[in-house]
Amino acid sequence: MDPLPTAHLGHRKKRPRQTGASMTSTPHDIRFRDLVLFILEKKMGTTRRAFFMELARRKGFRVENELSDSVTHIVAENNSGSDVLEWLQVQNIKASSQLELLDISWLIECMGAGRPVETTGKHQLVVRRDSPDHSNSDPQRIPPPAVQTISQYACQRKTTLNNCNRVFTDAFDVLAENYEFRENESCSVVFMRAASVLKSLPFTITSMKDLEGIPCLEGKAKSIIEEIIEDGESSEVKAVLNDERYKSFKLFTSVFGVGLKTSEKWFRMGFRTLSKIRSDKSLKFTHMQKAGFLYYEDLVSCVTRAEAEAVSVLVKEAVWAFLPDAFVTMTGGFRRGKNIGHDVDFLITSAEATEEEEQQLLHKVTNLWEKKGLLLYCDLVESTFEKLKTPSRKVDALDHFQKCFLILKLHHQRVDSDKASQQGGKNWKAIRVDLVMCPYERRAFALLGWTGSRQFERDLRRYATHERKMILDNHALYDKTKRIFLKAESEEEIFAHLGLDYIEPWERNA
Ligand code: DCT
Ligand code: MG
């Protein structure tokens, strides 16, 4: 698929924007007579639908207000093919085999190209074929794991949340974290890789023979596995869990805004508890740390999936009030299928916004929340993104997109209306939220980067560098041999450029 022409993304004159019910369609010339579009309101909402209808008409598409026999393309958002068919059935309309059921991403690409683009598999909505016949899928006949083919790179392994080796991975996570606290990166990496490879195994390690052919488990990692198999625990891990420095760092870094440097300082000063630190008059705290202490209880109690979904609604409401065509995607651990997280991450992008509108959006959104009293903390970092810069070689480099690190006030009522009425006193919870705004043509790279996991990302970059002579980061993919940037419209295309089999988000829990 052609990427959007760059002229389209540059500075453009601002048009007066009509929204909502007030939007009436003015007659437009129909340039593409072979297509008749109908945009489904379900899950998209009236305003957003009206926006797309008007936009498409302006670009010369025929868009019907009502569904009729003449419609050739149904465009929907956040609906599967089955959802659309179900909706058609309820409307008493039979879908002909010619009727195309397409995702909104197709229409957005058409808008970018200024003409109908070819519909491909990634645009077509999938119709589930629920087969009640499970006689062929015998769970006993799972083939034995092909251990000899396990890659040393997490991006060539499928890692779901179903971890069969938690005893070992918990131990390695502790050791990796302890080395991180001691700023011993090379040792930390050894244990992160060991934990990561074990998380991908479809079976539990029960004897040392099971380790045959599994990479990243040499030396110390191997001897710790042996100890756990024999004694049920590792003496080294036990020692770390009882170590003053480890315990203090673990506690101090649990405060939002406190990193290794501050922890080190407090530890050296002899602090061991948060209450002592909080009440010490001689200590100076940053804004971030003040907020971290103020909302500590809420922030350590992790975000649930229901809370994340409620935040998602809040974010979409605010973003779409200013940019109705914007894509808002929940990224991070929740996109990987996790049911809890320490924050909720969102990627925002728009095919239609001018550079100015794009730059203003996060400001407008956070101002709106501020007015509503929902903004408990806000750190907005402007973009330092440069289009022609080669990607960063560092595996842990921060990206250059505009972003904000927030603490939002989430009213219980938005999560569960029953719970809200039961509780007296505080009727909200403080939630950490990250919003990232990226240029539309970089959305696939940003999405891949912000979906994580961190280990998956590190290994993707390491793989690109060492196996493909390419440099990958959250903005771009650069081919060092051909000396060109490789464009991508989707995560699938990035994997394809790297010569990797596609790994679904829920298989990236490395
Ligand atoms: N990430 C990134 N650049 C950053 C920070 C994060 O590319 N400066 C990526 C890596 C993972 C993803 O974004 C989300 O980050 P986190 O929220 O820290 O991780 P998570 O997997 O969502 O974990 P949690 O569930 O604890 O929030
Ligand atoms: Mg997260």
Coordinates of C-alpha atoms and ligand atoms in Angstrom, one line a residue:
M1 CA 0.0 0.0 0.0
D2 CA 1.3 3.5 -0.9
P3 CA 2.1 5.5 2.1
L4 CA 0.4 8.8 2.3
P5 CA 1.9 11.4 0.1
T6 CA 4.1 13.7 2.2
A7 CA 2.5 16.8 0.9
H8 CA -0.7 15.6 2.6
L9 CA 1.0 15.6 5.9
G10 CA 2.7 18.9 5.8
H11 CA 1.4 22.3 6.8
R12 CA -2.1 22.9 5.5
K13 CA -4.5 25.7 5.8
K14 CA -6.9 25.2 8.6
R15 CA -10.5 24.6 7.4
P16 CA -13.4 25.5 9.5
R17 CA -14.5 22.3 11.0
Q18 CA -18.1 21.2 11.4
T19 CA -19.0 18.6 13.9
G20 CA -21.8 16.6 15.3
A21 CA -25.5 17.0 14.5
S22 CA -24.9 20.5 13.1
M23 CA -23.1 19.0 10.2
T24 CA -25.2 19.1 7.1
S25 CA -23.8 17.7 3.9
T26 CA -23.4 20.1 1.1
P27 CA -23.6 18.7 -2.4
H28 CA -20.2 17.4 -3.7
D29 CA -19.2 16.1 -7.1
I30 CA -19.0 12.3 -7.2
R31 CA -15.7 11.3 -8.7
F32 CA -15.7 7.6 -8.0
R33 CA -19.0 6.2 -9.3
D34 CA -18.2 2.5 -8.9
L35 CA -18.3 2.6 -5.1
V36 CA -21.2 3.3 -2.9
L37 CA -20.2 3.6 0.8
F38 CA -22.2 3.2 3.9
I39 CA -20.5 4.0 7.3
L40 CA -21.7 2.1 10.3
E41 CA -22.5 4.2 13.3
K42 CA -22.4 1.3 15.8
K43 CA -19.3 1.7 18.1
M44 CA -18.2 4.7 16.0
G45 CA -20.6 7.3 17.3
T46 CA -22.6 10.0 15.5
T47 CA -20.0 12.7 15.5
R48 CA -17.2 10.6 14.2
R49 CA -19.4 9.0 11.5
A50 CA -20.6 12.4 10.4
F51 CA -17.0 13.5 10.2
F52 CA -16.0 10.6 7.9
M53 CA -19.1 10.9 5.7
E54 CA -18.4 14.6 5.1
L55 CA -14.7 14.0 4.5
A56 CA -15.3 11.2 2.1
R57 CA -18.0 13.2 0.2
R58 CA -15.6 16.1 -0.1
K59 CA -13.0 13.8 -1.6
G60 CA -15.5 12.7 -4.3
F61 CA -16.9 9.5 -2.8
R62 CA -20.5 8.6 -2.8
V63 CA -21.7 8.0 0.7
E64 CA -25.2 7.0 1.6
N65 CA -27.0 8.1 4.7
E66 CA -29.1 4.9 4.8
L67 CA -28.2 1.4 3.9
S68 CA -29.7 0.3 0.6
D69 CA -29.2 -2.3 -2.1
S70 CA -26.9 0.1 -4.0
V71 CA -24.3 0.1 -1.3
T72 CA -21.1 -1.7 -2.3
H73 CA -18.8 -1.1 0.7
I74 CA -19.8 -1.0 4.4
V75 CA -17.1 0.7 6.5
A76 CA -17.0 0.0 10.3
E77 CA -14.8 0.6 13.3
N78 CA -14.1 -1.7 16.2
N79 CA -16.6 -4.2 14.7
S80 CA -15.7 -7.6 13.4
G81 CA -17.2 -9.0 10.2
S82 CA -19.5 -11.1 12.3
D83 CA -20.6 -8.0 14.2
V84 CA -21.5 -6.3 11.0
L85 CA -23.3 -9.3 9.6
E86 CA -25.2 -9.6 12.9
W87 CA -26.2 -6.0 12.6
L88 CA -27.4 -6.5 9.0
Q89 CA -29.5 -9.4 10.1
V90 CA -31.1 -7.3 12.8
Q91 CA -31.9 -4.7 10.1
N92 CA -33.4 -7.5 8.0
I93 CA -30.9 -7.0 5.2
K94 CA -29.2 -9.8 3.5
A95 CA -25.5 -9.2 2.7
S96 CA -24.7 -10.1 -0.9
S97 CA -21.4 -11.8 -1.6
Q98 CA -20.3 -8.7 -3.5
L99 CA -20.7 -6.4 -0.5
E100 CA -17.3 -5.5 1.0
L101 CA -17.1 -5.3 4.8
L102 CA -14.2 -3.0 5.5
D103 CA -12.4 -1.5 8.5
I104 CA -12.2 2.2 8.8
S105 CA -8.4 2.0 8.1
W106 CA -9.3 1.4 4.5
L107 CA -11.3 4.6 4.3
I108 CA -8.5 6.6 6.1
E109 CA -6.1 5.3 3.5
C110 CA -8.4 6.3 0.7
M111 CA -8.7 9.8 2.3
G112 CA -4.9 10.0 2.4
A113 CA -4.5 8.9 -1.2
G114 CA -7.5 11.0 -2.5
R115 CA -8.9 8.0 -4.3
P116 CA -10.2 4.5 -3.5
V117 CA -7.2 2.3 -2.6
E118 CA -7.3 -1.4 -3.2
T119 CA -8.9 -3.4 -0.5
T120 CA -6.5 -6.0 0.9
G121 CA -6.8 -8.7 3.7
K122 CA -5.8 -6.2 6.4
H123 CA -8.8 -4.0 5.6
Q124 CA -11.4 -6.8 5.3
L125 CA -13.4 -7.5 8.4
V126 CA -13.1 -11.1 9.6
V127 CA -16.2 -13.2 9.8
R128 CA -15.8 -15.8 12.5
R129 CA -16.6 -19.4 11.5
D130 CA -17.6 -21.0 14.8
S131 CA -17.1 -24.7 14.2
P132 CA -18.8 -26.7 16.9
D133 CA -16.9 -29.8 15.7
H134 CA -13.8 -30.0 17.9
S135 CA -13.2 -33.7 17.3
N136 CA -10.0 -33.0 15.4
S137 CA -8.4 -30.9 18.1
D138 CA -7.3 -33.5 20.6
P139 CA -5.5 -31.7 23.4
Q140 CA -3.4 -34.8 24.1
R141 CA -1.9 -34.7 20.7
I142 CA 0.1 -31.5 21.1
P143 CA 3.4 -32.1 19.3
P144 CA 6.4 -32.2 21.6
P145 CA 8.2 -28.9 21.7
A146 CA 10.8 -28.5 19.1
V147 CA 13.5 -27.3 21.6
Q148 CA 16.3 -27.3 19.1
T149 CA 14.7 -24.5 17.2
I150 CA 14.2 -22.1 20.0
S151 CA 15.7 -18.7 19.1
Q152 CA 17.9 -16.6 21.4
Y153 CA 15.7 -13.6 20.3
A154 CA 12.4 -13.0 21.9
C155 CA 11.0 -11.7 18.6
Q156 CA 11.3 -15.2 17.2
R157 CA 9.4 -16.8 20.0
K158 CA 5.8 -16.7 21.0
T159 CA 5.4 -15.7 24.6
T160 CA 1.8 -15.6 25.9
L161 CA 0.8 -14.8 29.5
N162 CA 0.6 -18.5 30.2
N163 CA 3.9 -18.9 32.0
C164 CA 4.6 -22.6 32.9
N165 CA 7.9 -21.8 34.6
R166 CA 7.0 -19.1 37.1
V167 CA 9.2 -20.5 40.0
F168 CA 12.2 -20.0 37.8
T169 CA 11.2 -16.7 36.1
D170 CA 10.3 -15.1 39.4
A171 CA 13.7 -16.0 40.7
F172 CA 15.4 -14.6 37.6
D173 CA 13.3 -11.4 37.7
V174 CA 14.5 -10.7 41.3
L175 CA 18.2 -11.3 40.3
A176 CA 17.9 -9.1 37.2
E177 CA 16.3 -6.4 39.2
N178 CA 19.0 -6.6 41.9
Y179 CA 21.7 -6.2 39.3
E180 CA 19.8 -3.3 37.8
F181 CA 19.7 -1.6 41.2
R182 CA 23.5 -2.1 41.4
E183 CA 23.8 -0.7 37.8
N184 CA 25.4 -3.9 36.6
E185 CA 23.8 -4.0 33.2
S186 CA 25.5 -7.0 31.8
C187 CA 24.5 -9.3 34.6
S188 CA 21.0 -7.9 34.6
V189 CA 20.6 -8.7 30.9
V190 CA 21.7 -12.3 31.5
F191 CA 18.9 -12.9 33.9
M192 CA 16.3 -11.0 31.9
R193 CA 17.1 -13.1 28.9
A194 CA 17.0 -16.3 30.9
A195 CA 13.6 -15.4 32.4
S196 CA 12.3 -14.4 28.9
V197 CA 13.2 -17.7 27.2
L198 CA 11.6 -19.7 30.0
K199 CA 8.4 -17.6 29.7
S200 CA 8.1 -18.8 26.1
L201 CA 8.3 -22.5 26.8
P202 CA 5.0 -24.5 26.4
F203 CA 6.1 -26.9 29.2
T204 CA 7.5 -26.8 32.7
I205 CA 11.1 -27.5 33.4
T206 CA 11.3 -30.4 35.8
S207 CA 14.8 -31.8 35.2
M208 CA 18.1 -30.6 33.9
K209 CA 17.6 -32.7 30.8
D210 CA 14.7 -30.4 29.8
L211 CA 17.2 -27.6 29.3
E212 CA 18.8 -29.2 26.3
G213 CA 18.7 -26.9 23.3
I214 CA 17.3 -23.9 25.1
P215 CA 19.4 -20.8 24.6
C216 CA 20.3 -18.1 27.2
L217 CA 20.5 -20.6 30.1
E218 CA 24.2 -21.1 30.5
G219 CA 26.4 -20.6 33.5
K220 CA 24.8 -19.0 36.6
A221 CA 21.2 -19.2 35.3
K222 CA 21.7 -22.9 34.8
S223 CA 23.0 -23.5 38.3
I224 CA 20.1 -21.6 39.8
I225 CA 17.6 -23.7 37.9
E226 CA 19.4 -26.8 39.2
E227 CA 19.2 -25.5 42.8
I228 CA 15.5 -24.7 42.5
I229 CA 14.8 -28.2 41.0
E230 CA 16.7 -29.8 43.9
D231 CA 15.9 -27.6 46.9
G232 CA 12.7 -25.8 45.8
E233 CA 14.5 -22.5 46.2
S234 CA 17.7 -20.6 45.4
S235 CA 19.9 -19.5 48.2
E236 CA 21.1 -16.5 46.2
V237 CA 17.5 -15.3 45.5
K238 CA 16.7 -15.7 49.1
A239 CA 19.7 -13.6 50.1
V240 CA 18.7 -10.9 47.7
L241 CA 15.1 -10.8 49.0
N242 CA 16.5 -10.2 52.5
D243 CA 19.1 -7.7 51.4
E244 CA 18.7 -4.2 52.9
R245 CA 19.7 -2.4 49.7
Y246 CA 17.4 -4.5 47.5
K247 CA 14.5 -4.1 49.8
S248 CA 15.0 -0.3 50.1
F249 CA 15.5 0.2 46.3
K250 CA 12.4 -1.9 45.6
L251 CA 10.4 0.3 48.1
F252 CA 11.8 3.7 47.0
T253 CA 11.4 3.0 43.2
S254 CA 7.8 2.1 43.8
V255 CA 7.2 5.8 44.2
F256 CA 6.4 7.6 40.9
G257 CA 9.3 9.8 40.0
V258 CA 11.9 8.0 42.1
G259 CA 14.7 6.3 40.1
L260 CA 18.0 4.7 40.9
K261 CA 19.8 8.0 41.6
T262 CA 17.3 9.2 44.3
S263 CA 17.1 5.7 45.8
E264 CA 20.9 5.5 46.1
K265 CA 20.9 8.9 47.8
W266 CA 18.1 8.0 50.3
F267 CA 19.7 4.7 51.0
R268 CA 23.1 6.2 51.7
M269 CA 21.4 8.8 54.0
G270 CA 20.2 5.8 56.0
F271 CA 16.5 5.9 55.1
R272 CA 14.7 2.6 55.0
T273 CA 11.0 3.5 55.1
L274 CA 8.8 5.9 53.0
S275 CA 7.2 7.4 56.0
K276 CA 10.5 8.7 57.3
I277 CA 11.4 10.1 53.9
R278 CA 7.9 11.7 53.5
S279 CA 8.2 13.5 56.8
D280 CA 11.8 14.6 56.5
K281 CA 11.9 18.4 56.3
S282 CA 15.4 18.6 54.8
L283 CA 14.6 16.6 51.7
K284 CA 13.6 18.3 48.5
F285 CA 11.2 16.5 46.2
T286 CA 10.5 17.0 42.5
H287 CA 6.9 17.7 41.3
M288 CA 6.7 14.2 40.1
Q289 CA 7.8 12.7 43.5
K290 CA 5.4 15.0 45.3
A291 CA 2.6 13.6 43.2
G292 CA 4.1 10.1 43.7
F293 CA 3.8 10.4 47.4
L294 CA 0.4 12.1 47.4
Y295 CA -1.3 9.3 45.3
Y296 CA 1.0 6.5 46.5
E297 CA -1.6 4.1 47.7
D298 CA -3.7 4.3 44.5
L299 CA -0.7 4.1 42.2
V300 CA 0.9 1.0 43.8
S301 CA -2.5 -0.8 43.7
C302 CA -2.1 -1.5 40.0
V303 CA -4.6 -0.7 37.2
T304 CA -7.2 -3.3 36.4
R305 CA -8.5 -4.0 32.9
A306 CA -11.9 -2.5 33.8
E307 CA -10.2 0.7 35.0
A308 CA -8.0 0.7 31.8
E309 CA -11.1 0.4 29.6
A310 CA -12.8 3.3 31.6
V311 CA -9.7 5.4 31.0
S312 CA -9.8 4.5 27.3
V313 CA -13.3 6.0 27.1
L314 CA -12.2 9.1 28.9
V315 CA -9.2 9.5 26.5
K316 CA -11.3 8.9 23.4
E317 CA -13.9 11.4 24.5
A318 CA -11.3 14.1 25.0
V319 CA -9.3 13.4 21.9
W320 CA -12.3 13.1 19.6
A321 CA -13.7 16.3 20.9
F322 CA -10.8 18.0 19.1
L323 CA -9.8 15.5 16.3
P324 CA -12.7 13.2 15.4
D325 CA -10.6 11.3 12.9
A326 CA -7.8 10.5 15.4
F327 CA -6.9 6.9 16.1
V328 CA -6.6 6.1 19.8
T329 CA -5.0 2.8 20.6
M330 CA -4.3 1.3 24.0
T331 CA -0.8 0.0 23.9
G332 CA 1.6 -1.4 26.6
G333 CA 0.7 -4.4 28.7
F334 CA -3.0 -4.1 28.2
R335 CA -2.6 -4.5 24.4
R336 CA -0.6 -7.7 25.1
G337 CA -3.7 -9.0 27.0
K338 CA -2.5 -8.3 30.5
N339 CA -5.3 -7.8 33.0
I340 CA -3.3 -5.5 35.3
G341 CA -0.7 -2.9 34.7
H342 CA 1.2 -0.1 36.5
D343 CA -0.2 2.4 34.0
V344 CA -2.3 2.7 30.9
D345 CA -0.5 3.6 27.6
F346 CA -2.1 5.2 24.6
L347 CA -0.9 6.0 21.1
I348 CA -2.7 8.7 19.2
T349 CA -2.4 9.6 15.5
S350 CA -4.4 11.3 12.9
A351 CA -4.3 11.1 9.1
E352 CA -6.1 14.4 8.7
A353 CA -4.6 16.8 11.2
T354 CA -2.3 19.5 10.2
E355 CA 1.1 19.6 11.9
E356 CA -0.2 22.4 14.1
E357 CA -3.4 20.5 15.1
E358 CA -1.2 17.5 15.8
Q359 CA 1.1 19.5 18.1
Q360 CA -1.8 21.1 19.9
L361 CA -3.9 18.0 20.6
L362 CA -2.3 16.9 23.9
H363 CA -2.3 20.4 25.1
K364 CA -6.0 20.7 24.4
V365 CA -6.8 17.4 25.9
T366 CA -4.9 18.0 29.1
N367 CA -6.3 21.5 29.4
L368 CA -9.8 20.1 29.2
W369 CA -9.1 17.6 32.0
E370 CA -7.5 20.3 34.0
K371 CA -10.8 22.4 33.7
K372 CA -12.8 19.3 34.8
G373 CA -10.5 18.8 37.8
L374 CA -9.3 15.4 36.5
L375 CA -5.7 16.3 36.0
L376 CA -3.7 15.3 39.1
Y377 CA -0.3 15.5 37.5
C378 CA 0.9 16.4 34.0
D379 CA 4.4 16.4 32.4
L380 CA 4.1 17.2 28.7
V381 CA 7.2 16.6 26.7
E382 CA 7.3 18.3 23.2
S383 CA 8.4 16.3 20.2
T384 CA 12.1 16.3 19.2
F385 CA 11.4 14.0 16.3
E386 CA 13.4 14.6 13.1
K387 CA 12.1 12.9 10.0
L388 CA 15.5 12.2 8.4
K389 CA 17.4 11.1 11.4
T390 CA 18.6 7.4 11.4
P391 CA 17.1 5.3 14.1
S392 CA 18.9 5.1 17.5
R393 CA 21.3 2.2 18.0
K394 CA 20.7 2.0 21.7
V395 CA 18.3 -0.8 22.6
D396 CA 16.7 1.2 25.5
A397 CA 16.7 4.7 23.9
L398 CA 13.6 6.9 24.6
D399 CA 11.7 8.0 21.6
H400 CA 11.3 11.5 20.3
F401 CA 7.5 11.8 19.9
Q402 CA 5.4 14.3 21.8
K403 CA 4.0 12.7 24.9
C404 CA 2.6 13.3 28.3
F405 CA 3.0 11.4 31.6
L406 CA -0.1 11.9 33.6
I407 CA -1.9 11.0 36.7
L408 CA -5.7 11.2 36.1
K409 CA -8.6 11.2 38.5
L410 CA -10.8 8.2 37.5
H411 CA -14.2 8.3 39.2
H412 CA -15.3 4.9 40.4
Q413 CA -18.6 5.6 38.7
R414 CA -16.9 5.4 35.3
V415 CA -15.7 1.9 36.1
D416 CA -18.6 0.4 38.0
S417 CA -21.7 2.5 38.8
D418 CA -22.8 0.1 41.6
K419 CA -19.5 0.4 43.5
A420 CA -19.6 4.2 43.2
S421 CA -22.9 4.5 45.1
Q422 CA -21.8 2.1 47.8
Q423 CA -18.7 4.0 48.9
G424 CA -18.6 7.1 51.0
G425 CA -15.6 9.5 51.0
K426 CA -13.2 9.4 48.2
N427 CA -15.0 8.3 45.0
W428 CA -12.1 8.1 42.6
K429 CA -8.7 6.5 42.0
A430 CA -5.5 8.1 40.8
I431 CA -4.3 6.3 37.6
R432 CA -1.0 6.7 35.7
V433 CA -1.6 7.3 32.1
D434 CA 0.9 7.9 29.2
L435 CA -0.3 9.5 26.0
V436 CA 2.0 9.5 22.9
M437 CA 1.2 11.5 19.8
C438 CA 2.9 10.3 16.6
P439 CA 2.9 11.4 12.9
Y440 CA 0.5 9.3 10.9
E441 CA 3.2 7.8 8.7
R442 CA 5.1 6.5 11.8
R443 CA 2.2 4.9 13.5
A444 CA 3.2 1.3 12.8
F445 CA 6.7 1.9 14.3
A446 CA 5.3 3.7 17.3
L447 CA 2.7 1.0 17.9
L448 CA 5.2 -1.7 17.7
G449 CA 7.5 0.1 20.1
W450 CA 4.8 1.1 22.6
T451 CA 3.3 -2.4 22.7
G452 CA 6.4 -3.9 24.3
S453 CA 7.2 -5.9 26.3
R454 CA 10.5 -4.2 27.0
Q455 CA 12.4 -7.4 26.5
F456 CA 10.6 -8.1 23.2
E457 CA 11.5 -4.6 22.0
R458 CA 15.2 -5.0 23.0
D459 CA 15.4 -8.3 21.1
L460 CA 13.7 -6.9 18.0
R461 CA 16.3 -4.2 17.9
R462 CA 19.2 -6.6 18.6
Y463 CA 17.9 -8.9 15.9
A464 CA 17.6 -6.1 13.4
T465 CA 21.1 -4.9 14.1
H466 CA 22.9 -8.3 14.3
E467 CA 20.9 -10.4 11.9
R468 CA 19.7 -7.9 9.3
K469 CA 22.1 -5.0 9.3
M470 CA 19.1 -2.7 10.0
I471 CA 18.4 -0.2 12.7
L472 CA 14.9 -0.2 14.3
D473 CA 13.5 2.2 16.8
N474 CA 10.1 3.6 17.7
H475 CA 10.2 6.0 14.7
A476 CA 11.6 4.1 11.7
L477 CA 13.5 1.1 10.2
Y478 CA 16.7 1.9 8.4
D479 CA 18.5 -0.6 6.1
K480 CA 22.2 0.0 6.4
T481 CA 23.1 -2.0 3.4
K482 CA 20.7 -0.3 1.0
R483 CA 21.0 3.0 2.9
I484 CA 17.2 3.5 2.8
F485 CA 14.4 3.9 5.2
L486 CA 11.8 1.1 5.0
K487 CA 8.3 2.4 5.2
A488 CA 5.5 0.5 6.9
E489 CA 1.8 1.0 7.3
S490 CA 1.3 -1.8 9.8
E491 CA 3.2 -3.9 12.3
E492 CA 3.0 -6.9 9.9
E493 CA 5.0 -4.9 7.3
I494 CA 7.7 -4.2 9.8
F495 CA 8.0 -7.9 10.7
A496 CA 8.1 -8.7 7.0
H497 CA 10.9 -6.1 6.3
L498 CA 12.9 -7.8 9.1
G499 CA 12.2 -11.3 7.6
L500 CA 10.4 -12.3 10.8
D501 CA 7.2 -14.3 11.1
Y502 CA 4.5 -12.0 12.6
I503 CA 4.1 -12.2 16.3
E504 CA 0.7 -11.1 17.6
P505 CA 0.6 -8.6 20.5
W506 CA -0.5 -11.2 23.0
E507 CA 2.4 -13.3 22.0
R508 CA 4.9 -10.6 22.9
N509 CA 4.9 -11.0 26.7
A510 CA 8.6 -11.9 26.6
Ligands
DCT1 N1 8.3 2.1 26.0 C1 9.1 2.8 25.1 N2 9.7 3.9 25.4 C2 9.6 4.4 26.7 C3 8.8 3.7 27.6 C4 8.2 2.5 27.2 O1 9.2 2.4 23.9 N3 10.2 5.5 27.0 C5 7.6 0.9 25.5 C6 8.1 -0.4 26.2 C7 6.8 -1.0 26.7 C8 5.7 -0.1 26.4 O2 6.3 1.1 25.9 C9 4.9 0.3 27.6 O3 5.7 0.7 28.7 P1 5.3 0.3 30.2 O4 4.0 0.9 30.5 O5 6.5 0.7 31.1 O6 5.3 -1.3 30.2 P2 4.1 -2.2 30.2 O7 4.5 -3.4 29.4 O8 2.8 -1.6 29.7 O9 4.0 -2.7 31.7 P3 2.9 -2.3 32.8 O10 1.8 -3.3 32.6 O11 3.6 -2.4 34.1 O12 2.4 -0.9 32.5
MG2 MG 2.0 0.2 30.7

